[in-house]
CSV table of C-alpha atoms and ligand atoms in Angstrom, one decimal:
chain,number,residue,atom,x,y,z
A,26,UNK,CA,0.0,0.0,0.0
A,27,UNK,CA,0.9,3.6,-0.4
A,28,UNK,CA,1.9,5.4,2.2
A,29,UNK,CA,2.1,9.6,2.4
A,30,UNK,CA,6.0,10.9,2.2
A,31,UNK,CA,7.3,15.0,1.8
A,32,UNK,CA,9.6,15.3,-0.6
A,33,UNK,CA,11.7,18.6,-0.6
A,34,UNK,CA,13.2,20.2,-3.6
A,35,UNK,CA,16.4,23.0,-2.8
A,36,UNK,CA,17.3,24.8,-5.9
A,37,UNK,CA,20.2,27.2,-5.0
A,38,UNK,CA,21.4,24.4,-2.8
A,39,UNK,CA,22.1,22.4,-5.7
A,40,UNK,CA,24.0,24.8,-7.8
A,41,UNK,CA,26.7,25.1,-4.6
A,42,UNK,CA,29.2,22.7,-6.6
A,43,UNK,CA,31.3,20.9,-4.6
A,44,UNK,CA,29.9,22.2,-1.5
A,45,UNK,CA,26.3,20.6,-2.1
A,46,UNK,CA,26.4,18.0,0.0
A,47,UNK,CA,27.7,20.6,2.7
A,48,UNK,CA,24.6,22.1,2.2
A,49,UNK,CA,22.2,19.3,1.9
A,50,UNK,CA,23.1,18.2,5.1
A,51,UNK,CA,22.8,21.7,7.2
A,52,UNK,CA,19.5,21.5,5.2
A,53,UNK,CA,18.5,17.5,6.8
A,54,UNK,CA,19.5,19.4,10.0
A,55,UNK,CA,17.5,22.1,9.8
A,56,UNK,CA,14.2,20.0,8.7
A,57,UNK,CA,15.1,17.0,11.5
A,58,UNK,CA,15.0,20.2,13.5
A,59,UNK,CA,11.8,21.8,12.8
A,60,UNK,CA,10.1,18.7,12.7
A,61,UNK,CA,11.0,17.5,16.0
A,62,UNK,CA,7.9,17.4,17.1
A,63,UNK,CA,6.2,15.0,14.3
A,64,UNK,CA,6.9,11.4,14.2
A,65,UNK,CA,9.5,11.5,11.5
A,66,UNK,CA,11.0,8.1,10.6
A,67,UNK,CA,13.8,9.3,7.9
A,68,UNK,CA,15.4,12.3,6.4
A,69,UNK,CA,17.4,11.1,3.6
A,70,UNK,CA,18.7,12.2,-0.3
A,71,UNK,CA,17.3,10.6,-2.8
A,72,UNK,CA,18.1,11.4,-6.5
A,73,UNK,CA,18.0,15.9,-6.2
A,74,UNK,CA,15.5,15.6,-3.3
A,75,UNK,CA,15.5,15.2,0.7
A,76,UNK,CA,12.9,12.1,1.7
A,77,UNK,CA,10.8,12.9,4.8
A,78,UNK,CA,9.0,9.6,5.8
A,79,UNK,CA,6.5,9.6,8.8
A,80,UNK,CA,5.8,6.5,11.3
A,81,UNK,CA,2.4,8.1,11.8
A,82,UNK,CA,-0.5,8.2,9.1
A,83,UNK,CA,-1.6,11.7,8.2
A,84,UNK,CA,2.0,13.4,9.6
A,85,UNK,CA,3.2,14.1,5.9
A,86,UNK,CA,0.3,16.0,5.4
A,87,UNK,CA,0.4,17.9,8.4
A,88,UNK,CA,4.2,18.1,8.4
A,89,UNK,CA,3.7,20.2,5.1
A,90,UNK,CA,3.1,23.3,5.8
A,91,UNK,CA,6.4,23.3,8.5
A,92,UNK,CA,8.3,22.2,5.6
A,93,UNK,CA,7.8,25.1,3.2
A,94,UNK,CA,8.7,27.5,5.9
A,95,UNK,CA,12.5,26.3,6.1
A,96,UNK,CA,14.7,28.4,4.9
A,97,UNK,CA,16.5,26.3,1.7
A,98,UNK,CA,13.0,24.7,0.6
A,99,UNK,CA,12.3,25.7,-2.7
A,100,UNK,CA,9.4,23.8,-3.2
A,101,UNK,CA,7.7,20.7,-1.0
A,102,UNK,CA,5.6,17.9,-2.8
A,103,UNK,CA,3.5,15.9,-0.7
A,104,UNK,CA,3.9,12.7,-2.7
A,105,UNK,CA,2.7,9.0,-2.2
A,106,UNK,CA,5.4,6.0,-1.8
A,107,UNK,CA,4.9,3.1,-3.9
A,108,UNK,CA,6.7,0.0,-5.3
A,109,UNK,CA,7.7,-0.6,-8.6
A,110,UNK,CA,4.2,-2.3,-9.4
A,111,UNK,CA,1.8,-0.4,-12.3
A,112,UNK,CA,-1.7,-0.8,-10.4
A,113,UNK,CA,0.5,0.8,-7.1
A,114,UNK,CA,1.3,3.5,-8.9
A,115,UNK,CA,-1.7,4.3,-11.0
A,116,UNK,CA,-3.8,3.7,-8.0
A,117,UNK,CA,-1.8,6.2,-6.2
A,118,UNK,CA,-1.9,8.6,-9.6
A,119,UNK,CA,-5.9,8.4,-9.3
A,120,UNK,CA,-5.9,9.8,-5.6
A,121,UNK,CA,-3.0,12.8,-6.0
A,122,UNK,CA,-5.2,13.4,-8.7
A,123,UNK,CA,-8.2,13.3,-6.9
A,124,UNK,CA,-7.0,14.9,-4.1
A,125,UNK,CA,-6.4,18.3,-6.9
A,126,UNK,CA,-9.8,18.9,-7.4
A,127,UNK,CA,-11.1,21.2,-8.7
A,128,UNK,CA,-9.3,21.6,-11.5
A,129,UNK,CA,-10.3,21.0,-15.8
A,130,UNK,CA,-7.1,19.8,-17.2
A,131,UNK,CA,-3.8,17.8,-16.5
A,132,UNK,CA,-0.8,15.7,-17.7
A,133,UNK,CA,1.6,13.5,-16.1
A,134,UNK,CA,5.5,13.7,-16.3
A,135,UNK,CA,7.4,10.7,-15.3
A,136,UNK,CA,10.9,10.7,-14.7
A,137,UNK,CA,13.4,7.8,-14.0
A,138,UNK,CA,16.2,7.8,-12.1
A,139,UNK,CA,17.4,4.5,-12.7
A,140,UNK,CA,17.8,3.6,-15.9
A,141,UNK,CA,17.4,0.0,-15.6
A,142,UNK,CA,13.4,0.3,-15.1
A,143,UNK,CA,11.4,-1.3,-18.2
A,144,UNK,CA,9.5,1.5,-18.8
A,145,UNK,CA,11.1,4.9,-20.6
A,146,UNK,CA,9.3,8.6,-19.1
A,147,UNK,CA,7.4,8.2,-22.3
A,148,UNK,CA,6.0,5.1,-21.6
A,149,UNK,CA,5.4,6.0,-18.3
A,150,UNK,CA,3.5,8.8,-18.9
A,151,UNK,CA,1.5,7.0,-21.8
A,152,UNK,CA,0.7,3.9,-19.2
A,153,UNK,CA,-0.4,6.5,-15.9
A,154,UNK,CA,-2.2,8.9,-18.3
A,155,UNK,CA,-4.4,6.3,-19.9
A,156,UNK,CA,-5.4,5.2,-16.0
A,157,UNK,CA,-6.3,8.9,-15.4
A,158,UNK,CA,-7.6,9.3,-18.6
A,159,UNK,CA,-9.9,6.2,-17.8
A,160,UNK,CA,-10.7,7.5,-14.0
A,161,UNK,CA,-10.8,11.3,-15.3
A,162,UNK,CA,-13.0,11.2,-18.5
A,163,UNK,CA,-14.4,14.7,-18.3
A,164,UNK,CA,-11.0,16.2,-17.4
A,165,UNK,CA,-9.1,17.2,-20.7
A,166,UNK,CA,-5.1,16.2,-20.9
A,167,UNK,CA,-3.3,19.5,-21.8
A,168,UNK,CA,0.4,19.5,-22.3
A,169,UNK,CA,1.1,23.2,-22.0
A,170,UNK,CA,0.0,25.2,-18.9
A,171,UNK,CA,-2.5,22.2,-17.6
A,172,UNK,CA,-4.2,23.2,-14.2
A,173,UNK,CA,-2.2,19.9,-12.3
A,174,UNK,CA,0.2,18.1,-13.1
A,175,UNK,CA,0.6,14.5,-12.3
A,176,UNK,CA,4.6,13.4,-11.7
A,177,UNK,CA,5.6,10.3,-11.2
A,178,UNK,CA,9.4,9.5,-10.0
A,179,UNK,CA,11.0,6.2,-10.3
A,180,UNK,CA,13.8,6.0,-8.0
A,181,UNK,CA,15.9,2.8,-7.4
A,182,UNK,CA,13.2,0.0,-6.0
A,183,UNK,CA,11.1,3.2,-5.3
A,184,UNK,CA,8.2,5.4,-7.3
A,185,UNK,CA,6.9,8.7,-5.6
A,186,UNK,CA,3.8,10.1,-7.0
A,187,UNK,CA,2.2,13.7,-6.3
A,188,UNK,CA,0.2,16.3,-7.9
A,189,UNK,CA,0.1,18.3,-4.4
A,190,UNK,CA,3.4,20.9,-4.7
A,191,UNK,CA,4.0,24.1,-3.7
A,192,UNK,CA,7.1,26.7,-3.4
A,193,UNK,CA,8.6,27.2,0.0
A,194,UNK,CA,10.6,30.2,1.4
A,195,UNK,CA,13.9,29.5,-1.1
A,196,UNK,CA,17.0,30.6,0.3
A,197,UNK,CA,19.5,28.7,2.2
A,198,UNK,CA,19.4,26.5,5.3
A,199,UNK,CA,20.2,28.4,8.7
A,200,UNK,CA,23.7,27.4,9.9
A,201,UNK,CA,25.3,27.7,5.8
A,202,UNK,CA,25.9,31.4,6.2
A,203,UNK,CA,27.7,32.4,9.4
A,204,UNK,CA,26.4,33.8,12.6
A,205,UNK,CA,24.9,37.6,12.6
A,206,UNK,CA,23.9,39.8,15.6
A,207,UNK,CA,20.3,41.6,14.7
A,208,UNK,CA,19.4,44.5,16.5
A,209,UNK,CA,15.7,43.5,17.1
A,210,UNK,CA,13.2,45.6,18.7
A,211,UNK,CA,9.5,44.8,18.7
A,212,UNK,CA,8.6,47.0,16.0
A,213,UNK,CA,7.3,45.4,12.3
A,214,UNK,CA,10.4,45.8,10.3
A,215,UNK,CA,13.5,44.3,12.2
A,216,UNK,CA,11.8,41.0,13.0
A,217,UNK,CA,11.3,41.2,8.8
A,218,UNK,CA,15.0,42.1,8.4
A,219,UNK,CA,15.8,38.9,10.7
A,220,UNK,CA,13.7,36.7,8.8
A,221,UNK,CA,15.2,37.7,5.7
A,222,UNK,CA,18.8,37.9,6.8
A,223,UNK,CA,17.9,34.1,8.3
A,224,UNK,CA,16.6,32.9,5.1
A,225,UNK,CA,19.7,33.7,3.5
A,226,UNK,CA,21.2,30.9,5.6
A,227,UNK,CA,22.4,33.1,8.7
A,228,UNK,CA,22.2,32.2,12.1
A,229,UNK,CA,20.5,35.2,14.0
A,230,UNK,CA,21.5,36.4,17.6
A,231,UNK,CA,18.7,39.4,18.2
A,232,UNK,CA,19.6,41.8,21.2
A,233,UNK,CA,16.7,44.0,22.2
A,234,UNK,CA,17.0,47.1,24.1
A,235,UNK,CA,14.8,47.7,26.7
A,236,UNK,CA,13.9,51.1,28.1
A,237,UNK,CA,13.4,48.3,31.5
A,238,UNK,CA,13.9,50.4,34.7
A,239,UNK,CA,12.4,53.2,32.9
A,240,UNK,CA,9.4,51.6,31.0
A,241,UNK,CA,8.1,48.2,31.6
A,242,UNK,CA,9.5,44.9,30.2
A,243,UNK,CA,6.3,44.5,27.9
A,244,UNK,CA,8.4,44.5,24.4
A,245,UNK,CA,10.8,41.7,26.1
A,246,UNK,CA,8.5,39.6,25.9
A,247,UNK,CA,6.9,40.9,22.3
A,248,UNK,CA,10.3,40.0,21.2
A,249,UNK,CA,10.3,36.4,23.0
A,250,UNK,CA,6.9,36.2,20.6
A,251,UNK,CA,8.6,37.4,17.8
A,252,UNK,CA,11.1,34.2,18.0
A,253,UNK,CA,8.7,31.9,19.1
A,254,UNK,CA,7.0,32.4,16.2
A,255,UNK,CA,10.4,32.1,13.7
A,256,UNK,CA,10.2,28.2,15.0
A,257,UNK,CA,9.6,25.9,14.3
A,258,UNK,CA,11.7,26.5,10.8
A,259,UNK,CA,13.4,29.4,12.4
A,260,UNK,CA,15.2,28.6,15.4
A,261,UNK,CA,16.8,31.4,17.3
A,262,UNK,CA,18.8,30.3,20.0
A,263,UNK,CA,19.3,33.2,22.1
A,264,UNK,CA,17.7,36.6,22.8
A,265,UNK,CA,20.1,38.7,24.4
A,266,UNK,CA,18.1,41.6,26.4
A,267,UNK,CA,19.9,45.3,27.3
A,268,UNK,CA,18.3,47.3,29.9
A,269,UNK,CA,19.1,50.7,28.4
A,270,UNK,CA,16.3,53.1,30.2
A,271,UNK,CA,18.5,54.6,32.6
A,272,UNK,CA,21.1,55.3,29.9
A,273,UNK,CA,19.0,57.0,27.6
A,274,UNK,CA,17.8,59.5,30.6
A,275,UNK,CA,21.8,59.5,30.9
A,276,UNK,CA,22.1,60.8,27.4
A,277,UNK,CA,18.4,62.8,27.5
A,278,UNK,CA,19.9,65.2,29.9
A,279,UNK,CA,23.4,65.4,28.6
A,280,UNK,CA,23.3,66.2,25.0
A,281,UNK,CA,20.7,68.2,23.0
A,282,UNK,CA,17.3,66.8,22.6
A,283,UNK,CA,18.1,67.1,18.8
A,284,UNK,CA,21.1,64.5,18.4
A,285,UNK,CA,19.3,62.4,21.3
A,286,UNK,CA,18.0,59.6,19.0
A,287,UNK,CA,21.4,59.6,17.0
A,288,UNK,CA,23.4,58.7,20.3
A,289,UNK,CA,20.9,56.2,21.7
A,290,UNK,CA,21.7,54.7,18.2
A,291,UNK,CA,25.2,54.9,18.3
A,292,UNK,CA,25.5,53.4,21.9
A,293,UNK,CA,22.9,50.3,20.7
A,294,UNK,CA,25.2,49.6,17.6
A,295,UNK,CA,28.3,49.7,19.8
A,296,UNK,CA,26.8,47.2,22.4
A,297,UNK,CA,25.8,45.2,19.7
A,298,UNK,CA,29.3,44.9,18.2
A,299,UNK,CA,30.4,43.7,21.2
A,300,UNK,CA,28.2,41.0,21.8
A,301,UNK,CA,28.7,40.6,18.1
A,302,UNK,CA,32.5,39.6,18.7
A,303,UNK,CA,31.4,37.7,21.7
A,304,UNK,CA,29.4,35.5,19.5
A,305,UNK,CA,31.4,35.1,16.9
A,306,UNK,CA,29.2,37.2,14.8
A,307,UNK,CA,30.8,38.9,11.3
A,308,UNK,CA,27.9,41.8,10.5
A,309,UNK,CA,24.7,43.6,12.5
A,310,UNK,CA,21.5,44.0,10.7
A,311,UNK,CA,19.1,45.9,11.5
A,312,UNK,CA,15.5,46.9,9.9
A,313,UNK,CA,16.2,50.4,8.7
A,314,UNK,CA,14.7,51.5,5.4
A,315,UNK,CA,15.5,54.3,3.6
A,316,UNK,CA,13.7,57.8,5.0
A,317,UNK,CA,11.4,55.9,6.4
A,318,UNK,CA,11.3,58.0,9.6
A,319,UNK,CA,13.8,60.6,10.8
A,320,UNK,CA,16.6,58.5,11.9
A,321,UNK,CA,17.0,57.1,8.9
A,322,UNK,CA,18.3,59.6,6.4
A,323,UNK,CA,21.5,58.9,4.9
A,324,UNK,CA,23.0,61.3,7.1
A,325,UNK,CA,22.1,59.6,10.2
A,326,UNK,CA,22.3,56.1,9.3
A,327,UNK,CA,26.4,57.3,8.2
A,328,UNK,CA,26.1,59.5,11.9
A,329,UNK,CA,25.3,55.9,13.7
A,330,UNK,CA,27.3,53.7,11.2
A,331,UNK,CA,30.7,55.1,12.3
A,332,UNK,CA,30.5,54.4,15.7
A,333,UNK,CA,31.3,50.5,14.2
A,334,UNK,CA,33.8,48.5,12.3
A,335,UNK,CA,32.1,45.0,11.2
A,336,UNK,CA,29.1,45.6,8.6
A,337,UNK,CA,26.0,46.2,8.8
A,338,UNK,CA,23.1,45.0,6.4
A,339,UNK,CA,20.2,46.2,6.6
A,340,UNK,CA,18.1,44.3,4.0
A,341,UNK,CA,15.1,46.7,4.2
A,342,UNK,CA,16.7,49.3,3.0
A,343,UNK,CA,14.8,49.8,-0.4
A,344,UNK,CA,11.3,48.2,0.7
A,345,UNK,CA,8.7,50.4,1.0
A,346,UNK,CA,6.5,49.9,4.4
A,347,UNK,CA,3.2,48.4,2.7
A,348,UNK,CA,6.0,45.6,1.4
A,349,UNK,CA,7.3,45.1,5.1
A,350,UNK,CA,4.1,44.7,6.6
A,351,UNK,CA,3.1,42.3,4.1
A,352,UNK,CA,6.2,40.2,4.7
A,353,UNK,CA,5.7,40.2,8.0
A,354,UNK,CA,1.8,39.3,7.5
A,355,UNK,CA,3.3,36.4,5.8
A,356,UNK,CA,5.8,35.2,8.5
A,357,UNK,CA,3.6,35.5,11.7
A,358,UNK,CA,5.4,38.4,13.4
A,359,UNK,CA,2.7,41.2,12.4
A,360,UNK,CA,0.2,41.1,15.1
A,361,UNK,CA,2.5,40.4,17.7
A,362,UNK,CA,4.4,44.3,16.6
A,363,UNK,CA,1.4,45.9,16.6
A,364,UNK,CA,0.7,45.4,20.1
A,365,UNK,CA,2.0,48.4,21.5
A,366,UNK,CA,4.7,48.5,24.3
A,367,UNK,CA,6.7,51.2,25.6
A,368,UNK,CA,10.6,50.2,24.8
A,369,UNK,CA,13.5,52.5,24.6
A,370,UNK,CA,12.1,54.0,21.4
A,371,UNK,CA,9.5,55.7,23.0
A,372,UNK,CA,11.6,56.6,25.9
A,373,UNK,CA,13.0,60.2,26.1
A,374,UNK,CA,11.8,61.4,22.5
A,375,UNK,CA,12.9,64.5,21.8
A,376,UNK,CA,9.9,66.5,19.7
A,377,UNK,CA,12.1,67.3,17.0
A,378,UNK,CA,14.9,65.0,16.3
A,379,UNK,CA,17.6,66.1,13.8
A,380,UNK,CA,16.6,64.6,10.4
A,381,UNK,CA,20.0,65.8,8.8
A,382,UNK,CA,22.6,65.7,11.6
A,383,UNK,CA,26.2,67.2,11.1
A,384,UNK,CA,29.2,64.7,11.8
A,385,UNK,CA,30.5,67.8,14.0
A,386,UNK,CA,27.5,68.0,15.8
A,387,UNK,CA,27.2,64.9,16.6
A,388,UNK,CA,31.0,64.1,17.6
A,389,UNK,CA,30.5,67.1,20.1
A,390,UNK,CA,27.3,65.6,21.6
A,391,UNK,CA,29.2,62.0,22.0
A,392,UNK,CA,31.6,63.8,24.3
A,393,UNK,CA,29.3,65.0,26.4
A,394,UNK,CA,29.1,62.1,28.8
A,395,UNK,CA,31.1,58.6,29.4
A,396,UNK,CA,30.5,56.7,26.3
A,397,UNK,CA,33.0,54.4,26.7
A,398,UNK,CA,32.1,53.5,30.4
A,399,UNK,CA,28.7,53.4,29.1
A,400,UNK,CA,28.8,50.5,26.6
A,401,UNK,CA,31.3,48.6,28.9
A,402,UNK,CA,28.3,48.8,31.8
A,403,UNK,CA,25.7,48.1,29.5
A,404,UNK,CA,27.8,44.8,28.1
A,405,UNK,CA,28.3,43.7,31.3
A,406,UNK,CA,24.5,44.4,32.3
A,407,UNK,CA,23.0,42.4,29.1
A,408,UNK,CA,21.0,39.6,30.2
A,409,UNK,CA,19.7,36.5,27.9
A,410,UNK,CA,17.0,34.2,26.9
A,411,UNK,CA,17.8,30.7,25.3
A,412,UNK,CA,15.3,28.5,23.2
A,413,UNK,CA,15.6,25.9,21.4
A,414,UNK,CA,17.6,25.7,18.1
A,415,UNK,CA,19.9,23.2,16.4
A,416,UNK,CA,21.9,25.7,14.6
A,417,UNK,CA,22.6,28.1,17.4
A,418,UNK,CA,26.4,27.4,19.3
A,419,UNK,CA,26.9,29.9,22.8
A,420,UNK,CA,29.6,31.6,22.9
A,421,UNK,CA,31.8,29.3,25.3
A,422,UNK,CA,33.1,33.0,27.0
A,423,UNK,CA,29.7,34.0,28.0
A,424,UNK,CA,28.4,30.6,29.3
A,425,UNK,CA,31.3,30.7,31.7
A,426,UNK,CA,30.4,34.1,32.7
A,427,UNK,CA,26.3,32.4,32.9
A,428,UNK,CA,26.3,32.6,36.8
A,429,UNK,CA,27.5,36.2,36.6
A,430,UNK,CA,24.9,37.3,34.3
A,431,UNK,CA,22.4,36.2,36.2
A,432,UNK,CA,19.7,35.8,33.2
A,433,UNK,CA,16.2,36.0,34.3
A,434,UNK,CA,13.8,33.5,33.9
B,505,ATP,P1,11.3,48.7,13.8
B,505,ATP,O1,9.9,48.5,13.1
B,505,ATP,O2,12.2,47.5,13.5
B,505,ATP,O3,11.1,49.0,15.2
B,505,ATP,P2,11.4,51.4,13.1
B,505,ATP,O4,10.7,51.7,11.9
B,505,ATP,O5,10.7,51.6,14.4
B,505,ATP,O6,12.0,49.9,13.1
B,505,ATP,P3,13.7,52.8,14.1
B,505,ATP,O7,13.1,53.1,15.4
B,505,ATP,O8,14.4,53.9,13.5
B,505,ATP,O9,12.7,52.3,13.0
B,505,ATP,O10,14.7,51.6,14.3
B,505,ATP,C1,15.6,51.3,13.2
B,505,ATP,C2,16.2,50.0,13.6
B,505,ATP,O11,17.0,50.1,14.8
B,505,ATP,C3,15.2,48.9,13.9
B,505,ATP,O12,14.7,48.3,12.7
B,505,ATP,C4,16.0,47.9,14.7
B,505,ATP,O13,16.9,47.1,13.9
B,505,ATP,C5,16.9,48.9,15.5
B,505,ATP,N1,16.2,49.2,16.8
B,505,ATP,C6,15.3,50.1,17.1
B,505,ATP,N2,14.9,50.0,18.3
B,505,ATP,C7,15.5,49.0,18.9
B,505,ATP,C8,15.4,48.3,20.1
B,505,ATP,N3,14.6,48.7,21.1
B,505,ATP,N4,16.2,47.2,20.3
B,505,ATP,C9,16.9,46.7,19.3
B,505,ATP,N5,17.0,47.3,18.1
B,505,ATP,C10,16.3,48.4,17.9
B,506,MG,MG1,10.6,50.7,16.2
């Protein structure tokens, strides 16, 4: 009998040459990971595809919608498994088939792997379309642009058969790029910027800024949602939290109200490279898009940007807002940022920030209190959050330092 299998197609993982199956196995990783919690039985290649079997009848189909979520899925088919015997695959053609409707028109494209089967993809596809053809007599057989298509893969003692197939996220399985710090607040655009950055195969360590004595610790745990709702295809191992509200009323009565924004920035990107070379981490990103609001001109992004030597990508750069929120519709994270909470960004606002600030300015501003001794306090005062993730590695440093750093439940 047939039984229900995923099969997951990875394009730009297969153009990596030599370092394919590199890739294809941070890619079994990252699926054995996100579906730890379904009854898988095997993750294995097979012929330009990863197997997913199940122990558990109706855990492929369920499973499904996980899978296209990974980053590094291009596509996922949920296909049945059948032996090499005609009425086992036909019969299995009739149901994918079935299972399409509605649709008016189809075809069926057989492939072999194995070259040793009797049959040739032509035959194949004459023997399979004459069953549906027979099961399917009002349906008309259309070989361009048909409404479903019927494929049928003979691999080794094996034949998968699926109409059901659909595009996953693309991009490249978390754990093939390197390690990134994102500066995450609970806003709609960075959790976008880390989804994206994670998609193209980074592992993402967010560190949130709280305005926390100031303001409550509300958008803590908006970010903790934000994560939570990254897995299970996204795993984010650690949150690292700053309490930055006494700080910022540090800078608020130190410098002009003006340049205020443009040195809470500047202290937030320093902190993060820190914790950035802590990690292990080689860039910051951060959800910034172009004059979106007034800190991000090009003359204060290069204002902030200075205070740092590793780069920083900020993928959002050219996306218009209507764009973002749609992405982050997609992904899960919009509801949770529109819940309002107080963080440092709302803390200490002046009324009218500088939209255009002058590097002078703003060198003369950084002066005017202990910037140095203020990044070193807040470093030493970050606290963290850990989840669960097969990709994410602690730093060995600050696990050593755990007891010191006290993080909070
Ligand atoms: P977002 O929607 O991501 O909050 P925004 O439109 O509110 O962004 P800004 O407030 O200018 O824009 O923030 C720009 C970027 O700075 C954010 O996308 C984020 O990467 C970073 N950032 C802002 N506030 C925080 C914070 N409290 N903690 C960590 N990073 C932050
Ligand atoms: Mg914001």
């Amino acid at each position: 009998m047939a039984s229900r299998v995923c099969l997951v197609h990875y394009h730009e993982v297969g153009l990596k040459g030599k370092n394919r199956s590199h890739f294809e196995h941070i890619l079994m990783d990252s699926i054995k990971a996100a579906l730890a919690a379904f009854s898988v039985s095997c993750v294995t290649r097979i012929s330009g595809h990863i197997l997913v079997t199940f122990s558990v009848v109706g855990e492929a189909e369920r499973a499904f919608s996980t899978l296209l979520r990974i980053p590094g899925v291009a596509r996922v088919s949920l296909a049945f498994h059948t032996n090499r015997g005609p009425g086992e695959y036909c019969r299995a053609a009739v149901t994918a088939l079935r299972e399409a409707e509605p649709f008016e028109s189809f075809k069926v494209q057989a492939k072999r792997s194995n070259t040793d089967y009797e049959l040739t993809s032509l035959e194949l596809n004459a023997q399979v379309g004459e069953v549906l053809c027979e099961a399917f007599p009002e349906k008309k057989v259309l070989m361009h642009n048909p409404d479903v298509i019927v494929h049928v893969l003979v691999v080794q003692g094996s034949v998968y058969v699926y109409a059901r197939s659909e595009r996953g996220v693309g991009g490249l399985p978390v754990g093939s790029a390197g390690k990134v710090v994102t500066l995450l607040s609970s806003g709609i655009d960075s959790p976008v910027a880390t989804w994206m950055i994670a998609r193209r195969g980074a592992v993402c360590v967010p560190v949130h800024f709280s305005g926390r004595p100031q303001t409550a610790d509300t958008s803590e745990y908006l970010c903790q949602d934000i994560i939570r709702a990254f897995a299970p295809a996204i795993q984010v191992g650690r949150l690292y939290v700053v309490p930055f509200g006494d700080c910022q009323r540090e800078i608020s009565l130190a410098c002009p109200s003006a340049l205020r924004v443009i040195m809470y920035r500047r202290i937030m990107y320093a902190v993060a490279e820190r914790i950035a070379r802590i990690e292990g981490a080689k860039a910051i990103v951060t959800g910034e898009s172009l004059g979106q609001v007034a800190s991000q001109t090009l003359e204060n992004i290069m204002a902030v940007n200075e205070v740092v030597d590793i780069p920083v990508f900020r993928p959002l750069i050219g996306s218009d807002k209507q764009e973002i929120i749609a992405r982050a519709q997609e992904i899960g994270t919009y509801d949770i940022s529109c819940e309002t909470a107080p963080d440092c960004c709302t803390l200490f606002m002046p009324r009218r920030p500088e939209t255009h600030a002058k590097l002078d300015d703003v060198h003369a501003a950084w002066e005017l209190f202990d910037h140095e001794a203020m990044i070193d306090q807040l470093v030493d005062a970050v606290e963290y959050i850990d989840f669960e993730s097969g990709s994410y590695r602690a730093p060995r440093m600050l696990r050593e330092r755990h007891e010191e750093l006290a993080p909070r439940a």
